[in-house]
mmCIF file of C-alpha atoms in Angstrom:
data_model
loop_
_atom_site.group_PDB
_atom_site.id
_atom_site.type_symbol
_atom_site.label_atom_id
_atom_site.label_comp_id
_atom_site.label_asym_id
_atom_site.label_seq_id
_atom_site.Cartn_x
_atom_site.Cartn_y
_atom_site.Cartn_z
ATOM 1 C CA UNK A 1 -29.340 68.518 19.629
ATOM 2 C CA UNK A 2 -27.877 70.930 17.072
ATOM 3 C CA UNK A 3 -24.420 69.515 17.739
ATOM 4 C CA UNK A 4 -25.646 66.020 16.865
ATOM 5 C CA UNK A 5 -27.210 67.274 13.633
ATOM 6 C CA UNK A 6 -23.863 68.759 12.636
ATOM 7 C CA UNK A 7 -21.676 65.934 13.985
ATOM 8 C CA UNK A 8 -23.386 63.013 12.238
ATOM 9 C CA UNK A 9 -22.758 64.223 8.653
ATOM 10 C CA UNK A 10 -19.164 65.071 9.561
ATOM 11 C CA UNK A 11 -18.621 61.585 10.998
ATOM 12 C CA UNK A 12 -20.148 59.943 7.917
ATOM 13 C CA UNK A 13 -17.986 62.061 5.636
ATOM 14 C CA UNK A 14 -14.916 61.190 7.697
ATOM 15 C CA UNK A 15 -15.673 57.458 7.459
ATOM 16 C CA UNK A 16 -16.180 57.674 3.711
ATOM 17 C CA UNK A 17 -12.928 59.574 3.347
ATOM 18 C CA UNK A 18 -11.037 56.971 5.407
ATOM 19 C CA UNK A 19 -12.556 54.124 3.388
ATOM 20 C CA UNK A 20 -11.622 55.872 0.133
ATOM 21 C CA UNK A 21 -8.053 56.440 1.384
ATOM 22 C CA UNK A 22 -7.778 52.762 2.375
ATOM 23 C CA UNK A 23 -8.986 51.714 -1.077
ATOM 24 C CA UNK A 24 -6.434 54.053 -2.646
ATOM 25 C CA UNK A 25 -3.641 52.604 -0.486
ATOM 26 C CA UNK A 26 -4.578 49.080 -1.598
ATOM 27 C CA UNK A 27 -4.601 50.202 -5.234
ATOM 28 C CA UNK A 28 -1.213 51.859 -4.846
ATOM 29 C CA UNK A 29 0.107 48.587 -3.396
ATOM 30 C CA UNK A 30 -1.111 46.782 -6.529
ATOM 31 C CA UNK A 31 0.621 49.301 -8.778
ATOM 32 C CA UNK A 32 3.786 48.874 -6.727
ATOM 33 C CA UNK A 33 3.515 45.094 -7.213
ATOM 34 C CA UNK A 34 3.185 45.676 -10.956
ATOM 35 C CA UNK A 35 6.283 47.899 -11.038
ATOM 36 C CA UNK A 36 8.467 46.069 -8.522
ATOM 37 C CA UNK A 37 7.528 42.404 -8.913
ATOM 38 C CA UNK A 38 5.771 41.652 -12.180
ATOM 39 C CA UNK A 39 7.795 43.880 -14.504
ATOM 40 C CA UNK A 40 11.177 42.708 -13.117
ATOM 41 C CA UNK A 41 10.023 39.098 -13.517
ATOM 42 C CA UNK A 42 9.067 39.820 -17.120
ATOM 43 C CA UNK A 43 12.461 41.473 -17.696
ATOM 44 C CA UNK A 44 14.204 38.283 -16.578
ATOM 45 C CA UNK A 45 12.336 36.216 -19.159
ATOM 46 C CA UNK A 46 14.567 34.864 -21.886
ATOM 47 C CA UNK A 47 12.176 35.341 -24.792
ATOM 48 C CA UNK A 48 9.053 37.155 -25.910
ATOM 49 C CA UNK A 49 7.170 33.878 -25.480
ATOM 50 C CA UNK A 50 8.206 33.732 -21.826
ATOM 51 C CA UNK A 51 7.240 37.389 -21.374
ATOM 52 C CA UNK A 52 3.874 36.574 -22.939
ATOM 53 C CA UNK A 53 3.387 33.682 -20.499
ATOM 54 C CA UNK A 54 4.320 35.779 -17.477
ATOM 55 C CA UNK A 55 2.073 38.579 -18.635
ATOM 56 C CA UNK A 56 -0.840 36.168 -19.084
ATOM 57 C CA UNK A 57 -0.493 35.282 -15.404
ATOM 58 C CA UNK A 58 -0.295 38.882 -14.119
ATOM 59 C CA UNK A 59 -2.438 40.858 -16.549
ATOM 60 C CA UNK A 60 -5.719 40.177 -14.751
ATOM 61 C CA UNK A 61 -4.378 41.576 -11.508
ATOM 62 C CA UNK A 62 -3.116 44.676 -13.312
ATOM 63 C CA UNK A 63 -6.468 45.119 -15.050
ATOM 64 C CA UNK A 64 -8.253 44.858 -11.696
ATOM 65 C CA UNK A 65 -5.991 47.569 -10.248
ATOM 66 C CA UNK A 66 -6.755 49.804 -13.219
ATOM 67 C CA UNK A 67 -10.491 49.227 -12.740
ATOM 68 C CA UNK A 68 -10.223 50.060 -9.041
ATOM 69 C CA UNK A 69 -8.401 53.279 -9.814
ATOM 70 C CA UNK A 70 -11.124 54.202 -12.302
ATOM 71 C CA UNK A 71 -13.755 53.663 -9.605
ATOM 72 C CA UNK A 72 -11.730 55.716 -7.133
ATOM 73 C CA UNK A 73 -11.504 58.560 -9.621
ATOM 74 C CA UNK A 74 -15.291 58.588 -9.908
ATOM 75 C CA UNK A 75 -15.720 58.763 -6.125
ATOM 76 C CA UNK A 76 -12.863 61.144 -5.302
ATOM 77 C CA UNK A 77 -13.707 63.831 -2.762
ATOM 78 C CA UNK A 78 -11.990 66.672 -4.539
ATOM 79 C CA UNK A 79 -10.189 67.643 -7.713
ATOM 80 C CA UNK A 80 -6.744 67.028 -6.228
ATOM 81 C CA UNK A 81 -7.586 63.406 -5.359
ATOM 82 C CA UNK A 82 -9.315 62.925 -8.702
ATOM 83 C CA UNK A 83 -6.277 64.232 -10.586
ATOM 84 C CA UNK A 84 -3.864 62.105 -8.544
ATOM 85 C CA UNK A 85 -5.835 58.912 -9.072
ATOM 86 C CA UNK A 86 -6.405 59.633 -12.754
ATOM 87 C CA UNK A 87 -2.677 60.150 -13.274
ATOM 88 C CA UNK A 88 -1.835 56.844 -11.630
ATOM 89 C CA UNK A 89 -4.590 55.026 -13.531
ATOM 90 C CA UNK A 90 -3.462 56.509 -16.853
ATOM 91 C CA UNK A 91 0.104 55.288 -16.321
ATOM 92 C CA UNK A 92 -1.135 51.809 -15.402
ATOM 93 C CA UNK A 93 -3.307 51.775 -18.534
ATOM 94 C CA UNK A 94 -0.464 52.971 -20.773
ATOM 95 C CA UNK A 95 1.900 50.421 -19.221
ATOM 96 C CA UNK A 96 -0.576 47.614 -19.874
ATOM 97 C CA UNK A 97 -0.902 48.695 -23.475
ATOM 98 C CA UNK A 98 2.874 48.810 -23.908
ATOM 99 C CA UNK A 99 3.286 45.302 -22.533
ATOM 100 C CA UNK A 100 0.433 43.982 -24.658
ATOM 101 C CA UNK A 101 2.132 45.537 -27.680
ATOM 102 C CA UNK A 102 5.434 44.020 -26.685
ATOM 103 C CA UNK A 103 3.863 40.565 -26.406
ATOM 104 C CA UNK A 104 1.847 40.778 -29.621
ATOM 105 C CA UNK A 105 3.974 42.678 -32.130
ATOM 106 C CA UNK A 106 7.297 42.510 -30.303
ATOM 107 C CA UNK A 107 10.053 45.091 -29.962
ATOM 108 C CA UNK A 108 13.749 45.003 -30.685
ATOM 109 C CA UNK A 109 14.747 45.317 -27.016
ATOM 110 C CA UNK A 110 11.968 44.012 -24.740
ATOM 111 C CA UNK A 111 14.078 44.378 -21.595
ATOM 112 C CA UNK A 112 14.649 48.063 -22.319
ATOM 113 C CA UNK A 113 10.943 48.623 -22.964
ATOM 114 C CA UNK A 114 10.070 46.894 -19.689
ATOM 115 C CA UNK A 115 12.644 49.020 -17.888
ATOM 116 C CA UNK A 116 10.863 52.112 -19.230
ATOM 117 C CA UNK A 117 7.508 50.734 -18.101
ATOM 118 C CA UNK A 118 8.881 50.218 -14.585
ATOM 119 C CA UNK A 119 10.351 53.740 -14.537
ATOM 120 C CA UNK A 120 7.031 55.258 -15.609
ATOM 121 C CA UNK A 121 5.163 53.303 -12.946
ATOM 122 C CA UNK A 122 7.673 54.339 -10.269
ATOM 123 C CA UNK A 123 7.329 57.997 -11.279
ATOM 124 C CA UNK A 124 3.542 57.737 -11.023
ATOM 125 C CA UNK A 125 3.823 56.051 -7.634
ATOM 126 C CA UNK A 126 6.103 58.826 -6.385
ATOM 127 C CA UNK A 127 3.653 61.466 -7.603
ATOM 128 C CA UNK A 128 0.810 59.767 -5.747
ATOM 129 C CA UNK A 129 2.689 59.113 -2.515
ATOM 130 C CA UNK A 130 1.320 60.243 0.842
ATOM 131 C CA UNK A 131 4.091 62.843 1.025
ATOM 132 C CA UNK A 132 2.383 64.727 -1.801
ATOM 133 C CA UNK A 133 -1.142 63.818 -0.736
ATOM 134 C CA UNK A 134 -3.248 65.569 1.887
ATOM 135 C CA UNK A 135 -3.182 63.853 5.269
ATOM 136 C CA UNK A 136 -5.914 61.255 5.928
ATOM 137 C CA UNK A 137 -8.976 62.738 7.558
ATOM 138 C CA UNK A 138 -8.526 66.136 5.971
ATOM 139 C CA UNK A 139 -11.454 67.144 3.871
#
């Protein structure tokens, strides 16, 4: 009986941890899409107007990823996870702001600015990769 009393909370905690890790993996995939698909497409645009149009199509998806990361930060199981998620979310937020600025006020070299955005996103993805994260199921 005592074993069941101890095992049930551990199982629930393990399920929550797995669900949180799955949500994080999906969010990381969205950030990777932002860095590896959307930003390169924007870089290929021939004008700020075309960048603006491409951004209008993808911005909602990026905003949703940022919102998900914010929610994950609030439900993180420990400070390490919270810090990791916050770092990724902050880079996504800053990247959104940079692209919004690029599409509203413009910059002299939009392709270069987008290249920097992609590099920042890739660095954040590398910092949040499973190689630097605790293994799933560890609490």
